[in-house]
GROMACS .gro file of C-alpha atoms in nm:
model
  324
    1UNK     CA    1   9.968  16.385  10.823
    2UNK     CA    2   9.898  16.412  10.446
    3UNK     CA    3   9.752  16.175  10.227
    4UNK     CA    4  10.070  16.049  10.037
    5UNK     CA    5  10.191  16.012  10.409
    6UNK     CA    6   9.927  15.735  10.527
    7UNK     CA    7   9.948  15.588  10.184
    8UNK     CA    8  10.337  15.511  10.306
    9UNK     CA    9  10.267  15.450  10.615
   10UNK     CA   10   9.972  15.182  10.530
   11UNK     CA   11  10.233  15.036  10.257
   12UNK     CA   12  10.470  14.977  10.523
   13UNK     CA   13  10.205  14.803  10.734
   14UNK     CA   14  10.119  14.570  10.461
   15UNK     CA   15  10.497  14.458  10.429
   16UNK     CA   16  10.568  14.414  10.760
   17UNK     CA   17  10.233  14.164  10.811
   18UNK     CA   18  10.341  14.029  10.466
   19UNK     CA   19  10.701  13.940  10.617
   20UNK     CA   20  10.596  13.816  10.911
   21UNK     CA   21  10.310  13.584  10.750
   22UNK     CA   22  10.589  13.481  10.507
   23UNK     CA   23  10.813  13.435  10.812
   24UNK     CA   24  10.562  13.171  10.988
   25UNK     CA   25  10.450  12.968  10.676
   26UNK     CA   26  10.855  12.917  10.629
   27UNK     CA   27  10.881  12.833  11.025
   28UNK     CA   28  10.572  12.613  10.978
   29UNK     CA   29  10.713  12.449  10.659
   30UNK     CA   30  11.004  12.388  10.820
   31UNK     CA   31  10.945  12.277  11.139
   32UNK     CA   32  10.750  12.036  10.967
   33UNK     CA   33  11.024  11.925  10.691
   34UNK     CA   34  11.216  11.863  11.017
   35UNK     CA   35  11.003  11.631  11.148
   36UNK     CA   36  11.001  11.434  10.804
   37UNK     CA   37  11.372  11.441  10.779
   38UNK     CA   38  11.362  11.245  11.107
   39UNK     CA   39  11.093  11.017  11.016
   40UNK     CA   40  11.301  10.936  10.674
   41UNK     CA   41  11.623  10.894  10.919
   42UNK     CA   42  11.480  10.639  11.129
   43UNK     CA   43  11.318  10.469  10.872
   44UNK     CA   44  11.642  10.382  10.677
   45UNK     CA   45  11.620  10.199  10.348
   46UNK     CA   46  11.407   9.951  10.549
   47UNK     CA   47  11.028   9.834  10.484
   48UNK     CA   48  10.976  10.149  10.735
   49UNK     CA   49  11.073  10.370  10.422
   50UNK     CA   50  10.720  10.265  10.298
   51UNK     CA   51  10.586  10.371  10.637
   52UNK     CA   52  10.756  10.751  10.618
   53UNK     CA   53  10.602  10.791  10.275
   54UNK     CA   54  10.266  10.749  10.357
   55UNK     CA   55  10.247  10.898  10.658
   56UNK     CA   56  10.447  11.169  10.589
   57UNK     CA   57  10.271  11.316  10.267
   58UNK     CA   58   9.971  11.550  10.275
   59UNK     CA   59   9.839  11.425  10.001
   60UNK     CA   60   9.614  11.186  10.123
   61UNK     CA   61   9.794  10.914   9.924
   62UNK     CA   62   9.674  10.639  10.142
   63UNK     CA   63   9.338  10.659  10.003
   64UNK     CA   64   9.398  10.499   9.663
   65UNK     CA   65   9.584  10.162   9.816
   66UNK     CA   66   9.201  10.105   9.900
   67UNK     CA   67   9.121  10.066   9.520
   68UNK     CA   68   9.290   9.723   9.536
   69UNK     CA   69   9.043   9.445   9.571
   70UNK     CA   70   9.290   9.196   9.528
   71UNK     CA   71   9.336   8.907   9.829
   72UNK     CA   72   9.645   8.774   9.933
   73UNK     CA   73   9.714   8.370   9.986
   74UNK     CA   74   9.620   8.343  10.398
   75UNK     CA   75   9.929   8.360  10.581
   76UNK     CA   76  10.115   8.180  10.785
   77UNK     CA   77  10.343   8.472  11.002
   78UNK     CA   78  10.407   8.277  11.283
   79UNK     CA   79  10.391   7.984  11.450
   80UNK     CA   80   9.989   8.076  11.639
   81UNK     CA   81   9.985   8.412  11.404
   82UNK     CA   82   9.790   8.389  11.089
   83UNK     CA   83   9.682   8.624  10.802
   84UNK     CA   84   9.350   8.656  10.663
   85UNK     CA   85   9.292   8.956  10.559
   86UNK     CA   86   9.282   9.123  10.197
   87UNK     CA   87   9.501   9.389   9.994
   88UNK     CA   88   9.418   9.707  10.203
   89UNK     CA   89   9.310   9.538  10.575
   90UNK     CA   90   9.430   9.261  10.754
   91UNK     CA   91   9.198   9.012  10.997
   92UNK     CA   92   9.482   8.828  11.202
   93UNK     CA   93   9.416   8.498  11.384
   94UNK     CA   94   9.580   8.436  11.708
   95UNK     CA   95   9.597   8.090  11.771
   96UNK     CA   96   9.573   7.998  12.201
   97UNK     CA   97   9.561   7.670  12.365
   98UNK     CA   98   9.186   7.754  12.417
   99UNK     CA   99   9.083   7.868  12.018
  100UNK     CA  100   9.156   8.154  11.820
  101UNK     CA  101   9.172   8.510  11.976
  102UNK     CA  102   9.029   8.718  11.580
  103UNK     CA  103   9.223   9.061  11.587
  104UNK     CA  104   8.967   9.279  11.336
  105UNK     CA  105   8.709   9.136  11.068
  106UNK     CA  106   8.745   9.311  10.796
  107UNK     CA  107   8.480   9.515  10.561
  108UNK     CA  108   8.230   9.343  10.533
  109UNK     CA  109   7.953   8.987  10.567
  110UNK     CA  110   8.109   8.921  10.222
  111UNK     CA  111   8.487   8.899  10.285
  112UNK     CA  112   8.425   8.739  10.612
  113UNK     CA  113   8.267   8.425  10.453
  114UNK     CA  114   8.506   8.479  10.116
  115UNK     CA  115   8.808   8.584  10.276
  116UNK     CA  116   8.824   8.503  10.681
  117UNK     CA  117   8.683   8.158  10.701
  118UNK     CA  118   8.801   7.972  10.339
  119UNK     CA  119   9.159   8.080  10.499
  120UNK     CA  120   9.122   7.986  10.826
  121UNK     CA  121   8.994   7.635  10.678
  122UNK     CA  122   9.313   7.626  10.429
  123UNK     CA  123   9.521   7.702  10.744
  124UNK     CA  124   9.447   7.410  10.938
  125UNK     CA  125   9.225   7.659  11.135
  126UNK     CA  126   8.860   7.619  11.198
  127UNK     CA  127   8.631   7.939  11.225
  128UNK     CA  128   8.432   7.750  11.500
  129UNK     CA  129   8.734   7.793  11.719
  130UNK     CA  130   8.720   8.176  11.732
  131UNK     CA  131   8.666   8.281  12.087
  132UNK     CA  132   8.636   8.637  12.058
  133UNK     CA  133   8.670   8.911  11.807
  134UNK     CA  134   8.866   9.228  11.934
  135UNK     CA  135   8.793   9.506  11.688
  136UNK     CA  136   9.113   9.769  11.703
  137UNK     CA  137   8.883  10.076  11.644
  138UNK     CA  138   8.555  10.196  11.495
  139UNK     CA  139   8.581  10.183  11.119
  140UNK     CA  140   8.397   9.914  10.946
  141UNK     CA  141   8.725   9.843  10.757
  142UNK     CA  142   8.816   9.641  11.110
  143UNK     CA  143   8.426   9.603  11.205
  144UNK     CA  144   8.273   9.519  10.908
  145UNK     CA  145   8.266   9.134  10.839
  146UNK     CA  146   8.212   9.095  11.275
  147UNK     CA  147   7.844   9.097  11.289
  148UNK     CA  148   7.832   8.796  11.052
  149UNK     CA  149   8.120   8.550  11.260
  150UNK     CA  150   7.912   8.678  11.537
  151UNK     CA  151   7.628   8.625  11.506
  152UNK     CA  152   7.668   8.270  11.315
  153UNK     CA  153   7.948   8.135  11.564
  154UNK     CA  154   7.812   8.288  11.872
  155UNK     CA  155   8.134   8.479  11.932
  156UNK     CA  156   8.164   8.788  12.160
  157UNK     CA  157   8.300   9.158  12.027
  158UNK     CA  158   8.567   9.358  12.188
  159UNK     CA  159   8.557   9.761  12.079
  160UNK     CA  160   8.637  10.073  12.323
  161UNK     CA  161   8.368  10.223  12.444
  162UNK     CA  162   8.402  10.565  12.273
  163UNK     CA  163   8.453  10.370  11.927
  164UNK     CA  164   8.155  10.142  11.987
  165UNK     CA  165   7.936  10.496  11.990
  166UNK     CA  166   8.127  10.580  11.665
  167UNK     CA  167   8.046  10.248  11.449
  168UNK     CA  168   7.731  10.321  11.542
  169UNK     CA  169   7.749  10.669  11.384
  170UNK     CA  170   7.967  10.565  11.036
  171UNK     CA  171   7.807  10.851  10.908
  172UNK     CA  172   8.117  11.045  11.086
  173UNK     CA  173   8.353  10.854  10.959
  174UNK     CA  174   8.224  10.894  10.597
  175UNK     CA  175   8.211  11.284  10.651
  176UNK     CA  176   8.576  11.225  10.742
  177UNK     CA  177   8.677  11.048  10.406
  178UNK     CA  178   8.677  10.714  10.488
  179UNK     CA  179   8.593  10.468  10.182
  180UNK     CA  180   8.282  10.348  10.338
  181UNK     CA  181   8.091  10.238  10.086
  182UNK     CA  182   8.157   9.870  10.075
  183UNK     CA  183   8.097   9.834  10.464
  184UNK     CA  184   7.856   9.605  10.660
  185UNK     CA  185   7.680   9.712  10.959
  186UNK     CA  186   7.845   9.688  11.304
  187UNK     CA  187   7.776   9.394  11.554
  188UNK     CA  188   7.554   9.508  11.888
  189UNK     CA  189   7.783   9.708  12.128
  190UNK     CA  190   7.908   9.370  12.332
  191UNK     CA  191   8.236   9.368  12.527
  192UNK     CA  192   8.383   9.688  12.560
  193UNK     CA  193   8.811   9.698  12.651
  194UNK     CA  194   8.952   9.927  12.893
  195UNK     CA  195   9.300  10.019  12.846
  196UNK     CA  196   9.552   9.825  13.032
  197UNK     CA  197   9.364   9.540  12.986
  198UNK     CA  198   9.443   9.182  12.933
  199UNK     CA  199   9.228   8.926  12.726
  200UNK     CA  200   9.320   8.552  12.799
  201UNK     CA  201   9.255   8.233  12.633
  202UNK     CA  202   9.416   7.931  12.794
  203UNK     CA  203   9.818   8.003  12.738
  204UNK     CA  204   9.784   8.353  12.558
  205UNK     CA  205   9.751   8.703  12.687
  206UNK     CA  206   9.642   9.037  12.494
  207UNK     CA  207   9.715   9.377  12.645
  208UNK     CA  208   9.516   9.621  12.507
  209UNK     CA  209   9.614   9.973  12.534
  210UNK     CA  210   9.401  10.283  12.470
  211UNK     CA  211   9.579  10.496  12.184
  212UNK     CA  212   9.356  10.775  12.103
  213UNK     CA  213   9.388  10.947  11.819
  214UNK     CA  214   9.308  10.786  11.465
  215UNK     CA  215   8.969  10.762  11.628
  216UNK     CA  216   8.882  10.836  11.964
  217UNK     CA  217   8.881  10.513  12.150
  218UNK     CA  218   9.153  10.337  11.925
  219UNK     CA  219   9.316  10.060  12.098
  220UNK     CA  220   9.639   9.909  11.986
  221UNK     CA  221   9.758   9.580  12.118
  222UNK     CA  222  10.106   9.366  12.230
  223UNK     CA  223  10.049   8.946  12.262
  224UNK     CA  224  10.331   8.667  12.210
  225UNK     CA  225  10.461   8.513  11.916
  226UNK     CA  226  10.593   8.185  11.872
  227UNK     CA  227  10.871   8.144  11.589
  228UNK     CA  228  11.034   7.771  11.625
  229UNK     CA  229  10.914   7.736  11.961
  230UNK     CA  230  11.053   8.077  12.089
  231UNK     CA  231  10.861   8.333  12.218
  232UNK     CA  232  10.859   8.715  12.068
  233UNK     CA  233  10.631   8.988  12.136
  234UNK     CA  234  10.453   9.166  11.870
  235UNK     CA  235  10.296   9.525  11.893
  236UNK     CA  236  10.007   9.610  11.626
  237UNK     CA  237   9.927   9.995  11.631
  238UNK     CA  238   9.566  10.015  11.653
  239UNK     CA  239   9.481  10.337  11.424
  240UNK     CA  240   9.716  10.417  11.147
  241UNK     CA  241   9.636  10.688  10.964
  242UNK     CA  242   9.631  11.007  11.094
  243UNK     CA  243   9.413  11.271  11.177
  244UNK     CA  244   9.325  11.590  11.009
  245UNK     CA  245   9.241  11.809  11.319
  246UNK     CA  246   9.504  11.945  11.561
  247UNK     CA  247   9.377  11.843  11.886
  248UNK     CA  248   9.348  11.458  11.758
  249UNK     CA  249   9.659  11.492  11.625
  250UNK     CA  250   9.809  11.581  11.992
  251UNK     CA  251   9.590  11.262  12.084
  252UNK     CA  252   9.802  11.054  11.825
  253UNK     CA  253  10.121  11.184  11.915
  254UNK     CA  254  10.084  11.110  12.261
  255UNK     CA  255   9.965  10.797  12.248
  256UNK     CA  256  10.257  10.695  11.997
  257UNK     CA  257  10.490  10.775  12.309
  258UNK     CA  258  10.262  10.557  12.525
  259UNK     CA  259  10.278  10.267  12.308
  260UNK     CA  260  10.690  10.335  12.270
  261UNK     CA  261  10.753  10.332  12.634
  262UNK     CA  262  10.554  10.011  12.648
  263UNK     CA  263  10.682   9.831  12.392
  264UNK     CA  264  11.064   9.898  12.523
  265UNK     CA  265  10.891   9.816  12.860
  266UNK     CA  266  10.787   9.480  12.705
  267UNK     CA  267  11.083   9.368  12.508
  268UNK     CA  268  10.905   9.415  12.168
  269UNK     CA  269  11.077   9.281  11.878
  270UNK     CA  270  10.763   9.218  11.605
  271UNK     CA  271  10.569   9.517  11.447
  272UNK     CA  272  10.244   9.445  11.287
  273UNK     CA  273   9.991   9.688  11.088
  274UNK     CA  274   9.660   9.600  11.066
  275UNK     CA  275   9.723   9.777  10.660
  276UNK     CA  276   9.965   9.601  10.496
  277UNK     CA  277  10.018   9.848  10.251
  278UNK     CA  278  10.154  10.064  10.538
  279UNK     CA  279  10.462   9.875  10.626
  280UNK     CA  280  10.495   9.657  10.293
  281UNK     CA  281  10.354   9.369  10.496
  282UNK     CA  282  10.227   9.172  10.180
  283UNK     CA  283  10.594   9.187  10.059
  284UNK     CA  284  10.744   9.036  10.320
  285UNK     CA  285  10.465   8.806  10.402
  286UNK     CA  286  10.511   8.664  10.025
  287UNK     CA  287  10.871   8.668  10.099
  288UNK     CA  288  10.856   8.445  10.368
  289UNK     CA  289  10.593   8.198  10.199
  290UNK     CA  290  10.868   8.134   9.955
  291UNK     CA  291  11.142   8.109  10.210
  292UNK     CA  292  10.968   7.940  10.530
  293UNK     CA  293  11.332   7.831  10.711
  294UNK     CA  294  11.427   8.176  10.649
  295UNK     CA  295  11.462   8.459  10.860
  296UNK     CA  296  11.116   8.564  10.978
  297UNK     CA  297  11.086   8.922  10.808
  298UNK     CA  298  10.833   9.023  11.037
  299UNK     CA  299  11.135   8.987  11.375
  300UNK     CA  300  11.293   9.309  11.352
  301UNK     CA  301  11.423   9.382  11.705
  302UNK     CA  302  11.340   9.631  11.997
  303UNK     CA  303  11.505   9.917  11.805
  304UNK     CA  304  11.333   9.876  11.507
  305UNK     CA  305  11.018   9.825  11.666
  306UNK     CA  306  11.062  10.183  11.865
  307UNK     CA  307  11.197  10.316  11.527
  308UNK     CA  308  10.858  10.216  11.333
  309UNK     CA  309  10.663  10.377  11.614
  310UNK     CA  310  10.879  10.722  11.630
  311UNK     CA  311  10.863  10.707  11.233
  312UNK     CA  312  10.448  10.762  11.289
  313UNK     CA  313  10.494  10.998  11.557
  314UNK     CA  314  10.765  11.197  11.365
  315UNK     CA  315  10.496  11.181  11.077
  316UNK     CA  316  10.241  11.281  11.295
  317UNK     CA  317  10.432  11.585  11.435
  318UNK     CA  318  10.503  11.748  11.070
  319UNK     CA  319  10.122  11.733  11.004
  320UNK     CA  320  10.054  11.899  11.348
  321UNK     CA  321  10.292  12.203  11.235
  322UNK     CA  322  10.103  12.216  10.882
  323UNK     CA  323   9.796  12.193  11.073
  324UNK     CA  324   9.902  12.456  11.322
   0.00000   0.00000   0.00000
């Protein structure tokens, strides 16, 4: 074979990997894009549009919702459901016949004595009452105000084990991108929830179920509602955003269809976020502070709640093909 002969011949090789490189990064693209589509579908021109476009980007668009420092009025949602939380985390306060079940704490010492008691006081509510704390997963976004109500109302602390290890590493999540700075320290590793569980004060039940993924013990929760005396039941996904690396990814996806079969399993008909700027929460919490005999914004139905569920798994699937 001559010279001008391999030169061809190695040509030809560089095409053909060329095409079939181009070939995948379209399949990849696409597959994703798919995946998006859907998410966008299900999502309608509800508050779950909001949902689709955060989770859906690769952008990392998420991360500049946590520049607001603004605070919201405290919240009535529901008849034992409060809100006490600020702009970019909520802190939600379950009310039982036995005290106040405290889903997540916030950032920090300061926003739990600026933020979670003054609004528990201006809700009738009184921060003495809180029973437990269960943290939803190892970020000191949802930690970070808990060592404080602990520690001055002599309250137990709820975390998975696996994310009790991690807030006491936040190092890792700070290598991960998390806005850490403004972050207190976590509580002691106390109680630690199993999956399947069930927390109980007096007339009041919590199932906690282990959704791994955002982090690696997340654990996202379903509880009753009462809105004019009837009963609902609300889901709050534990860990929102989602991962960067493939096999946590996986983690999220399947623990999205977990949660799904549960809720329908359940009769869901509420969605929560514990970020409000992830389903347009403070919208239609504002919404219904101007319109109390209204419609409760928050009831959506069991379709809606599977719909808001499949949106983050749909979202979560696209960045599994980029990531792939």
């Amino acid at each position: 074979m001559n010279l001008h002969n391999v030169k061809v011949l190695s040509l030809s090789i560089i095409s053909l990997l060329s095409v079939g490189c181009s070939a995948q990064s379209m399949s990849t693209t696409s597959v994703a894009q798919q995946h998006i589509n859907k998410a966008y579908e299900l999502a309608g021109d509800t508050f779950m549009r909001t949902t689709a476009e955060l989770q859906c980007s690769d952008d990392n668009r998420a991360m500049a919702f946590f520049e607001d420092k603004s605070v919201p009025p405290p919240t009535k949602v529901f008849d034992n459901l409060y809100y006490v939380g600020v702009s970019t985390v909520g802190a939600y306060a379950l009310q039982t016949s036995e005290g106040i079940i405290l889903i997540d704490a916030l950032n920090n010492t300061e926003e739990a004595k600026n933020v979670i008691e003054p609004g528990l006081r201006e809700l009738g509510l009184d921060p003495k009452n809180i029973k437990i704390i269960i943290v939803t997963h190892g970020h000191g976004d949802h930690y970070g105000g808990a060592k404080y109500l602990s520690e001055k109302y002599k309250i137990p602390v709820m975390m998975s084990d696996a994310d009790w290890e991690l807030a006491a590493n936040p190092q890792v999540s700070q290598a991960s991108g998390m806005p850490a700075p403004d972050w207190s320290e976590a509580p002691d590793k106390d109680l630690v929830a199993k999956d399947g569980q069930e927390v109980t004060y007096g007339n009041t039940s919590v199932k906690l179920i282990a959704t791994p993924g955002h982090t690696p013990g997340t654990m996202s929760l379903i509880f009753p509602v009462i809105e004019n005396g009837k009963q609902h039941m609300a889901a709050m996904w534990g860990g929102t955003g989602i991962p960067s690396q493939a096999q946590s990814i996986e983690n999220y996806i399947q623990s999205a269809a977990k949660f799904a079969r549960l809720e329908k399993e359940r009769g869901v008909d509420v969605a929560l976020s514990n970020h409000p700027f992830v389903d347009d929460s403070l919208n239609r919490m504002r919404e219904f502070r101007n319109n109390p005999k209204g419609n409760n914004p928050f009831i959506i139905g069991e379709q809606k709640v599977l719909d808001y569920t499949n949106v983050m798994s749909e979202c979560a699937q696209a960045a599994l093909a980029r990531a792939k």
